[in-house]
Amino acid sequence: MENDLFVAAREAMSKAHAPYSKFPVGAAIRAEDGKIYTGANIENLSFPEGWCAETTAISHMVMAGQRKIMEVAVVAEKLALCPPCGGCRQRLAEFSGASTRIYLCDETGVKKTLALSDLLPHSFETEILG
Ligand SMILES: O=c1ccn([C@H]2C[C@H](O)[C@@H](CO)O2)c(=O)[nH]1
Ligand SMILES: [Zn+2]
């Protein structure tokens, strides 16, 4: 992975709105156009209404007209890793392939590299819905 993806995710983390969990997260997606789309977690006083960094990044990518995720970096503060939650795994799967790489990073860099199929094996598929 090029370091620009990690740097973008770390920069995005600084935009997090995480006053309740105090667990800022940043995500950066490299899309098919080669560009990087970023996101941070955005929490809410009504706790279930908050959402994850990966979800923000996916929104930015889709609104830029991109529909294919090439690779993703997710970073949390200090030495914590932040594997995407179940909901984000499903949302990432919508725009990824089985071999799409997910880089789990701490503040110093990439600590673990996984394929989407590692994170979400046996994912929901049906020909009925396309
Ligand atoms: O993959 C994840 C998991 C959690 N969070 C956020 C949600 C919440 O704001 C905080 C603590 O769970 O971390 C993310 O942004 N991405
Ligand atoms: Zn999530």
Tab-separated table of N, CA and C and ligand atoms in Angstrom:
chain	number	residue	atom	x	y	z
A	1	MET	N	0.837	-1.202	0.000
A	1	MET	CA	0.000	0.000	0.000
A	1	MET	C	0.870	1.249	0.000
A	2	GLU	N	0.492	2.226	-0.829
A	2	GLU	CA	1.204	3.508	-0.799
A	2	GLU	C	0.872	4.237	0.497
A	3	ASN	N	1.845	4.949	1.027
A	3	ASN	CA	1.657	5.623	2.315
A	3	ASN	C	0.590	6.715	2.282
A	4	ASP	N	0.264	7.221	1.070
A	4	ASP	CA	-0.720	8.313	1.000
A	4	ASP	C	-2.076	7.904	1.567
A	5	LEU	N	-2.413	6.623	1.455
A	5	LEU	CA	-3.715	6.162	1.959
A	5	LEU	C	-3.747	6.235	3.492
A	6	PHE	N	-2.660	5.786	4.115
A	6	PHE	CA	-2.556	5.870	5.580
A	6	PHE	C	-2.569	7.321	6.046
A	7	VAL	N	-1.801	8.170	5.369
A	7	VAL	CA	-1.724	9.591	5.756
A	7	VAL	C	-3.103	10.241	5.646
A	8	ALA	N	-3.839	9.896	4.601
A	8	ALA	CA	-5.193	10.457	4.416
A	8	ALA	C	-6.138	9.973	5.512
A	9	ALA	N	-6.023	8.712	5.897
A	9	ALA	CA	-6.891	8.177	6.956
A	9	ALA	C	-6.587	8.854	8.289
A	10	ARG	N	-5.305	9.064	8.559
A	10	ARG	CA	-4.921	9.711	9.824
A	10	ARG	C	-5.385	11.165	9.862
A	11	GLU	N	-5.294	11.823	8.719
A	11	GLU	CA	-5.779	13.211	8.624
A	11	GLU	C	-7.301	13.254	8.838
A	12	ALA	N	-7.994	12.272	8.260
A	12	ALA	CA	-9.456	12.207	8.419
A	12	ALA	C	-9.830	11.979	9.883
A	13	MET	N	-9.024	11.194	10.576
A	13	MET	CA	-9.309	10.905	11.994
A	13	MET	C	-9.377	12.190	12.820
A	14	SER	N	-8.604	13.193	12.415
A	14	SER	CA	-8.593	14.454	13.170
A	14	SER	C	-9.910	15.214	13.022
A	15	LYS	N	-10.755	14.791	12.077
A	15	LYS	CA	-12.055	15.439	11.870
A	15	LYS	C	-13.181	14.707	12.610
A	16	ALA	N	-12.849	13.623	13.304
A	16	ALA	CA	-13.895	12.826	13.966
A	16	ALA	C	-14.685	13.663	14.965
A	17	HIS	N	-15.963	13.325	15.070
A	17	HIS	CA	-16.798	13.909	16.122
A	17	HIS	C	-17.147	12.746	17.047
A	18	ALA	N	-16.306	12.567	18.055
A	18	ALA	CA	-16.454	11.391	18.925
A	18	ALA	C	-16.394	11.777	20.397
A	19	PRO	N	-17.262	12.728	20.818
A	19	PRO	CA	-17.191	13.186	22.208
A	19	PRO	C	-17.713	12.155	23.201
A	20	TYR	N	-18.464	11.163	22.745
A	20	TYR	CA	-19.095	10.206	23.669
A	20	TYR	C	-18.201	8.992	23.884
A	21	SER	N	-17.735	8.399	22.802
A	21	SER	CA	-16.846	7.243	22.952
A	21	SER	C	-15.409	7.690	23.189
A	22	LYS	N	-15.089	8.919	22.758
A	22	LYS	CA	-13.695	9.389	22.775
A	22	LYS	C	-12.787	8.408	22.036
A	23	PHE	N	-13.322	7.863	20.947
A	23	PHE	CA	-12.568	6.910	20.117
A	23	PHE	C	-12.634	7.390	18.663
A	24	PRO	N	-11.800	8.378	18.321
A	24	PRO	CA	-11.816	8.884	16.946
A	24	PRO	C	-11.293	7.818	15.978
A	25	VAL	N	-11.935	7.734	14.833
A	25	VAL	CA	-11.527	6.781	13.790
A	25	VAL	C	-11.465	7.532	12.467
A	26	GLY	N	-10.482	7.182	11.638
A	26	GLY	CA	-10.383	7.738	10.283
A	26	GLY	C	-10.352	6.617	9.276
A	27	ALA	N	-10.929	6.854	8.107
A	27	ALA	CA	-10.900	5.851	7.036
A	27	ALA	C	-10.558	6.538	5.734
A	28	ALA	N	-9.840	5.823	4.872
A	28	ALA	CA	-9.518	6.341	3.537
A	28	ALA	C	-9.699	5.214	2.537
A	29	ILE	N	-10.424	5.526	1.478
A	29	ILE	CA	-10.702	4.556	0.401
A	29	ILE	C	-10.007	5.025	-0.857
A	30	ARG	N	-9.270	4.125	-1.506
A	30	ARG	CA	-8.803	4.434	-2.864
A	30	ARG	C	-9.814	3.812	-3.827
A	31	ALA	N	-10.413	4.659	-4.663
A	31	ALA	CA	-11.437	4.197	-5.589
A	31	ALA	C	-10.808	3.890	-6.950
A	32	GLU	N	-11.658	3.444	-7.869
A	32	GLU	CA	-11.195	3.037	-9.200
A	32	GLU	C	-10.516	4.182	-9.959
A	33	ASP	N	-10.938	5.414	-9.681
A	33	ASP	CA	-10.337	6.575	-10.351
A	33	ASP	C	-8.963	6.928	-9.798
A	34	GLY	N	-8.499	6.165	-8.803
A	34	GLY	CA	-7.181	6.412	-8.222
A	34	GLY	C	-7.212	7.457	-7.123
A	35	LYS	N	-8.363	8.094	-6.937
A	35	LYS	CA	-8.450	9.142	-5.923
A	35	LYS	C	-8.795	8.540	-4.554
A	36	ILE	N	-8.521	9.337	-3.533
A	36	ILE	CA	-8.753	8.901	-2.155
A	36	ILE	C	-9.957	9.647	-1.594
A	37	TYR	N	-10.865	8.880	-0.985
A	37	TYR	CA	-12.057	9.449	-0.337
A	37	TYR	C	-11.975	9.103	1.141
A	38	THR	N	-12.203	10.108	1.981
A	38	THR	CA	-11.955	9.912	3.406
A	38	THR	C	-13.219	10.098	4.242
A	39	GLY	N	-13.131	9.643	5.478
A	39	GLY	CA	-14.242	9.815	6.410
A	39	GLY	C	-13.779	9.652	7.840
A	40	ALA	N	-14.601	10.188	8.741
A	40	ALA	CA	-14.379	10.016	10.176
A	40	ALA	C	-15.697	9.592	10.804
A	41	ASN	N	-15.617	9.059	12.026
A	41	ASN	CA	-16.865	8.722	12.719
A	41	ASN	C	-17.542	10.004	13.221
A	42	ILE	N	-18.854	9.998	13.142
A	42	ILE	CA	-19.649	11.169	13.535
A	42	ILE	C	-20.717	10.689	14.513
A	43	GLU	N	-20.469	10.961	15.792
A	43	GLU	CA	-21.379	10.471	16.839
A	43	GLU	C	-22.502	11.475	17.104
A	44	ASN	N	-23.483	10.999	17.878
A	44	ASN	CA	-24.642	11.831	18.205
A	44	ASN	C	-25.040	11.588	19.654
A	45	LEU	N	-25.573	12.627	20.269
A	45	LEU	CA	-26.065	12.509	21.650
A	45	LEU	C	-27.081	11.379	21.768
A	46	SER	N	-27.880	11.186	20.726
A	46	SER	CA	-28.727	10.000	20.647
A	46	SER	C	-27.850	8.891	20.074
A	47	PHE	N	-27.216	8.130	20.948
A	47	PHE	CA	-26.079	7.279	20.584
A	47	PHE	C	-26.266	6.438	19.315
A	48	PRO	N	-27.421	5.769	19.124
A	48	PRO	CA	-27.525	4.902	17.934
A	48	PRO	C	-27.504	5.672	16.619
A	49	GLU	N	-27.647	6.989	16.680
A	49	GLU	CA	-27.683	7.779	15.443
A	49	GLU	C	-26.305	8.132	14.912
A	50	GLY	N	-25.269	7.821	15.657
A	50	GLY	CA	-23.922	8.072	15.149
A	50	GLY	C	-23.554	7.053	14.092
A	51	TRP	N	-22.490	7.345	13.342
A	51	TRP	CA	-22.045	6.364	12.347
A	51	TRP	C	-20.521	6.344	12.249
A	52	CYS	N	-20.042	5.347	11.510
A	52	CYS	CA	-18.610	5.030	11.486
A	52	CYS	C	-17.844	5.793	10.402
A	53	ALA	N	-16.536	5.835	10.589
A	53	ALA	CA	-15.625	6.483	9.642
A	53	ALA	C	-15.727	5.867	8.243
A	54	GLU	N	-15.816	4.539	8.168
A	54	GLU	CA	-15.875	3.865	6.864
A	54	GLU	C	-17.129	4.288	6.106
A	55	THR	N	-18.222	4.452	6.849
A	55	THR	CA	-19.499	4.835	6.229
A	55	THR	C	-19.405	6.247	5.643
A	56	THR	N	-18.777	7.164	6.374
A	56	THR	CA	-18.574	8.522	5.848
A	56	THR	C	-17.735	8.474	4.567
A	57	ALA	N	-16.682	7.674	4.585
A	57	ALA	CA	-15.787	7.594	3.414
A	57	ALA	C	-16.521	7.005	2.202
A	58	ILE	N	-17.329	5.978	2.440
A	58	ILE	CA	-18.111	5.388	1.339
A	58	ILE	C	-19.051	6.442	0.753
A	59	SER	N	-19.684	7.232	1.615
A	59	SER	CA	-20.591	8.278	1.139
A	59	SER	C	-19.862	9.253	0.220
A	60	HIS	N	-18.683	9.682	0.644
A	60	HIS	CA	-17.918	10.617	-0.196
A	60	HIS	C	-17.569	9.998	-1.540
A	61	MET	N	-17.189	8.716	-1.520
A	61	MET	CA	-16.822	8.045	-2.771
A	61	MET	C	-18.011	7.962	-3.722
A	62	VAL	N	-19.141	7.549	-3.186
A	62	VAL	CA	-20.324	7.367	-4.041
A	62	VAL	C	-20.792	8.713	-4.601
A	63	MET	N	-20.756	9.758	-3.771
A	63	MET	CA	-21.211	11.063	-4.249
A	63	MET	C	-20.249	11.686	-5.251
A	64	ALA	N	-19.030	11.155	-5.327
A	64	ALA	CA	-18.092	11.605	-6.363
A	64	ALA	C	-18.292	10.800	-7.649
A	65	GLY	N	-19.268	9.886	-7.635
A	65	GLY	CA	-19.571	9.105	-8.843
A	65	GLY	C	-18.789	7.816	-8.946
A	66	GLN	N	-18.081	7.435	-7.865
A	66	GLN	CA	-17.273	6.217	-7.881
A	66	GLN	C	-18.032	5.067	-7.229
A	67	ARG	N	-17.848	3.858	-7.770
A	67	ARG	CA	-18.599	2.699	-7.272
A	67	ARG	C	-17.700	1.502	-6.990
A	68	LYS	N	-16.371	1.690	-7.071
A	68	LYS	CA	-15.493	0.541	-6.859
A	68	LYS	C	-14.369	0.893	-5.895
A	69	ILE	N	-14.307	0.104	-4.807
A	69	ILE	CA	-13.257	0.291	-3.801
A	69	ILE	C	-12.065	-0.577	-4.171
A	70	MET	N	-10.885	0.038	-4.280
A	70	MET	CA	-9.675	-0.719	-4.584
A	70	MET	C	-8.963	-1.149	-3.297
A	71	GLU	N	-8.889	-0.238	-2.319
A	71	GLU	CA	-8.262	-0.548	-1.025
A	71	GLU	C	-8.733	0.458	0.013
A	72	VAL	N	-8.641	0.023	1.263
A	72	VAL	CA	-9.164	0.828	2.379
A	72	VAL	C	-8.164	0.829	3.526
A	73	ALA	N	-7.936	1.995	4.120
A	73	ALA	CA	-7.154	2.075	5.362
A	73	ALA	C	-8.053	2.603	6.462
A	74	VAL	N	-7.962	1.974	7.638
A	74	VAL	CA	-8.729	2.425	8.804
A	74	VAL	C	-7.736	2.649	9.942
A	75	VAL	N	-7.833	3.818	10.573
A	75	VAL	CA	-6.886	4.131	11.645
A	75	VAL	C	-7.615	4.617	12.882
A	76	ALA	N	-7.116	4.179	14.034
A	76	ALA	CA	-7.614	4.653	15.319
A	76	ALA	C	-6.437	5.305	16.048
A	77	GLU	N	-6.735	5.933	17.174
A	77	GLU	CA	-5.683	6.647	17.895
A	77	GLU	C	-4.720	5.696	18.597
A	78	LYS	N	-3.540	6.225	18.834
A	78	LYS	CA	-2.490	5.535	19.576
A	78	LYS	C	-2.203	4.172	18.956
A	79	LEU	N	-2.227	3.121	19.787
A	79	LEU	CA	-1.846	1.811	19.255
A	79	LEU	C	-3.044	0.887	19.067
A	80	ALA	N	-4.252	1.477	19.120
A	80	ALA	CA	-5.453	0.658	18.948
A	80	ALA	C	-5.697	0.378	17.469
A	81	LEU	N	-6.161	-0.826	17.167
A	81	LEU	CA	-6.606	-1.116	15.802
A	81	LEU	C	-8.127	-1.089	15.789
A	82	CYS	N	-8.686	-0.779	14.628
A	82	CYS	CA	-10.137	-0.676	14.534
A	82	CYS	C	-10.642	-1.490	13.335
A	83	PRO	N	-10.828	-2.788	13.529
A	83	PRO	CA	-11.418	-3.587	12.445
A	83	PRO	C	-12.836	-3.082	12.180
A	84	PRO	N	-13.218	-2.930	10.906
A	84	PRO	CA	-14.565	-2.419	10.600
A	84	PRO	C	-15.640	-3.229	11.315
A	85	CYS	N	-16.667	-2.535	11.798
A	85	CYS	CA	-17.780	-3.211	12.469
A	85	CYS	C	-18.577	-4.037	11.442
A	86	GLY	N	-19.491	-4.828	11.921
A	86	GLY	CA	-20.265	-5.699	11.017
A	86	GLY	C	-21.003	-4.932	9.946
A	87	GLY	N	-21.650	-3.824	10.351
A	87	GLY	CA	-22.392	-3.028	9.373
A	87	GLY	C	-21.482	-2.463	8.299
A	88	CYS	N	-20.316	-1.979	8.698
A	88	CYS	CA	-19.380	-1.411	7.709
A	88	CYS	C	-18.805	-2.498	6.810
A	89	ARG	N	-18.616	-3.698	7.335
A	89	ARG	CA	-18.142	-4.798	6.470
A	89	ARG	C	-19.133	-5.022	5.328
A	90	GLN	N	-20.410	-5.017	5.675
A	90	GLN	CA	-21.441	-5.200	4.646
A	90	GLN	C	-21.457	-4.019	3.679
A	91	ARG	N	-21.331	-2.805	4.189
A	91	ARG	CA	-21.325	-1.621	3.306
A	91	ARG	C	-20.088	-1.603	2.424
A	92	LEU	N	-18.936	-2.019	2.957
A	92	LEU	CA	-17.727	-2.095	2.124
A	92	LEU	C	-17.899	-3.148	1.045
A	93	ALA	N	-18.540	-4.276	1.408
A	93	ALA	CA	-18.732	-5.381	0.456
A	93	ALA	C	-19.540	-4.942	-0.758
A	94	GLU	N	-20.442	-4.019	-0.557
A	94	GLU	CA	-21.287	-3.539	-1.656
A	94	GLU	C	-20.449	-2.996	-2.817
A	95	PHE	N	-19.273	-2.442	-2.494
A	95	PHE	CA	-18.461	-1.755	-3.508
A	95	PHE	C	-17.066	-2.366	-3.660
A	96	SER	N	-16.873	-3.581	-3.125
A	96	SER	CA	-15.550	-4.216	-3.133
A	96	SER	C	-15.595	-5.579	-3.787
A	97	GLY	N	-14.419	-6.161	-3.994
A	97	GLY	CA	-14.305	-7.553	-4.397
A	97	GLY	C	-13.789	-8.363	-3.219
A	98	ALA	N	-13.813	-9.696	-3.363
A	98	ALA	CA	-13.372	-10.564	-2.258
A	98	ALA	C	-11.924	-10.272	-1.873
A	99	SER	N	-11.097	-9.862	-2.849
A	99	SER	CA	-9.670	-9.657	-2.549
A	99	SER	C	-9.329	-8.206	-2.217
A	100	THR	N	-10.320	-7.347	-2.175
A	100	THR	CA	-10.053	-5.943	-1.805
A	100	THR	C	-9.340	-5.899	-0.458
A	101	ARG	N	-8.253	-5.136	-0.406
A	101	ARG	CA	-7.432	-5.100	0.818
A	101	ARG	C	-7.933	-4.064	1.813
A	102	ILE	N	-7.954	-4.485	3.072
A	102	ILE	CA	-8.310	-3.596	4.176
A	102	ILE	C	-7.080	-3.497	5.082
A	103	TYR	N	-6.574	-2.310	5.262
A	103	TYR	CA	-5.379	-2.096	6.080
A	103	TYR	C	-5.792	-1.537	7.437
A	104	LEU	N	-5.498	-2.289	8.482
A	104	LEU	CA	-5.782	-1.822	9.837
A	104	LEU	C	-4.525	-1.134	10.363
A	105	CYS	N	-4.689	0.130	10.741
A	105	CYS	CA	-3.531	0.951	11.104
A	105	CYS	C	-3.657	1.497	12.515
A	106	ASP	N	-2.503	1.644	13.179
A	106	ASP	CA	-2.477	2.494	14.372
A	106	ASP	C	-1.839	3.807	13.945
A	107	GLU	N	-1.537	4.674	14.904
A	107	GLU	CA	-1.045	6.004	14.529
A	107	GLU	C	0.314	5.975	13.844
A	108	THR	N	1.002	4.818	13.928
A	108	THR	CA	2.340	4.754	13.331
A	108	THR	C	2.342	4.155	11.929
A	109	GLY	N	1.273	3.476	11.550
A	109	GLY	CA	1.236	2.886	10.210
A	109	GLY	C	0.422	1.604	10.151
A	110	VAL	N	0.557	0.876	9.053
A	110	VAL	CA	-0.232	-0.344	8.833
A	110	VAL	C	0.258	-1.453	9.758
A	111	LYS	N	-0.676	-2.048	10.486
A	111	LYS	CA	-0.314	-3.129	11.413
A	111	LYS	C	-0.844	-4.483	10.953
A	112	LYS	N	-1.916	-4.478	10.158
A	112	LYS	CA	-2.505	-5.748	9.725
A	112	LYS	C	-3.174	-5.534	8.367
A	113	THR	N	-2.975	-6.475	7.444
A	113	THR	CA	-3.609	-6.396	6.128
A	113	THR	C	-4.538	-7.580	5.964
A	114	LEU	N	-5.797	-7.284	5.634
A	114	LEU	CA	-6.800	-8.340	5.469
A	114	LEU	C	-7.494	-8.169	4.127
A	115	ALA	N	-8.018	-9.269	3.596
A	115	ALA	CA	-8.889	-9.182	2.424
A	115	ALA	C	-10.325	-9.031	2.915
A	116	LEU	N	-11.159	-8.432	2.097
A	116	LEU	CA	-12.560	-8.286	2.503
A	116	LEU	C	-13.169	-9.648	2.847
A	117	SER	N	-12.777	-10.686	2.083
A	117	SER	CA	-13.348	-12.016	2.339
A	117	SER	C	-12.898	-12.593	3.685
A	118	ASP	N	-11.789	-12.066	4.249
A	118	ASP	CA	-11.401	-12.464	5.614
A	118	ASP	C	-12.367	-11.841	6.620
A	119	LEU	N	-12.733	-10.585	6.328
A	119	LEU	CA	-13.591	-9.849	7.259
A	119	LEU	C	-15.044	-10.287	7.166
A	120	LEU	N	-15.451	-10.662	5.965
A	120	LEU	CA	-16.874	-10.984	5.760
A	120	LEU	C	-17.028	-12.248	4.918
A	121	PRO	N	-16.681	-13.407	5.505
A	121	PRO	CA	-16.864	-14.655	4.764
A	121	PRO	C	-18.351	-15.007	4.674
A	122	HIS	N	-18.699	-15.811	3.711
A	122	HIS	CA	-20.093	-16.278	3.558
A	122	HIS	C	-21.075	-15.117	3.532
A	123	SER	N	-20.742	-14.067	2.772
A	123	SER	CA	-21.588	-12.873	2.818
A	123	SER	C	-22.889	-13.082	2.051
A	124	PHE	N	-23.840	-12.281	2.390
A	124	PHE	CA	-25.175	-12.355	1.789
A	124	PHE	C	-25.099	-12.168	0.278
A	125	GLU	N	-25.608	-13.124	-0.452
A	125	GLU	CA	-25.656	-13.023	-1.914
A	125	GLU	C	-26.951	-13.646	-2.381
A	126	THR	N	-27.577	-13.044	-3.364
A	126	THR	CA	-28.733	-13.675	-3.980
A	126	THR	C	-28.907	-13.167	-5.393
A	127	GLU	N	-29.283	-14.079	-6.287
A	127	GLU	CA	-29.516	-13.665	-7.674
A	127	GLU	C	-30.856	-12.962	-7.808
A	128	ILE	N	-31.733	-13.183	-6.864
A	128	ILE	CA	-33.064	-12.602	-6.960
A	128	ILE	C	-32.989	-11.067	-6.931
A	129	LEU	N	-32.139	-10.546	-6.031
A	129	LEU	CA	-32.046	-9.093	-5.902
A	129	LEU	C	-30.958	-8.515	-6.820
A	130	GLY	N	-30.228	-9.354	-7.505
A	130	GLY	CA	-29.199	-8.902	-8.443
A	130	GLY	C	-27.857	-8.830	-7.774
B	1	LIG	O1	-15.134	0.186	12.309
B	1	LIG	C1	-15.449	1.058	13.096
B	1	LIG	C2	-15.808	0.771	14.414
B	1	LIG	C3	-16.152	1.813	15.239
B	1	LIG	N1	-16.147	3.088	14.763
B	1	LIG	C4	-16.552	4.180	15.634
B	1	LIG	C5	-18.013	4.171	15.994
B	1	LIG	C6	-18.013	4.955	17.281
B	1	LIG	O2	-18.088	6.351	16.980
B	1	LIG	C7	-16.649	4.660	17.890
B	1	LIG	C8	-16.701	3.703	19.045
B	1	LIG	O3	-17.355	2.534	18.713
B	1	LIG	O4	-15.866	4.110	16.869
B	1	LIG	C9	-15.781	3.401	13.477
B	1	LIG	O5	-15.778	4.553	13.064
B	1	LIG	N2	-15.434	2.360	12.682
B	2	ZN	ZN	-18.936	0.574	11.197
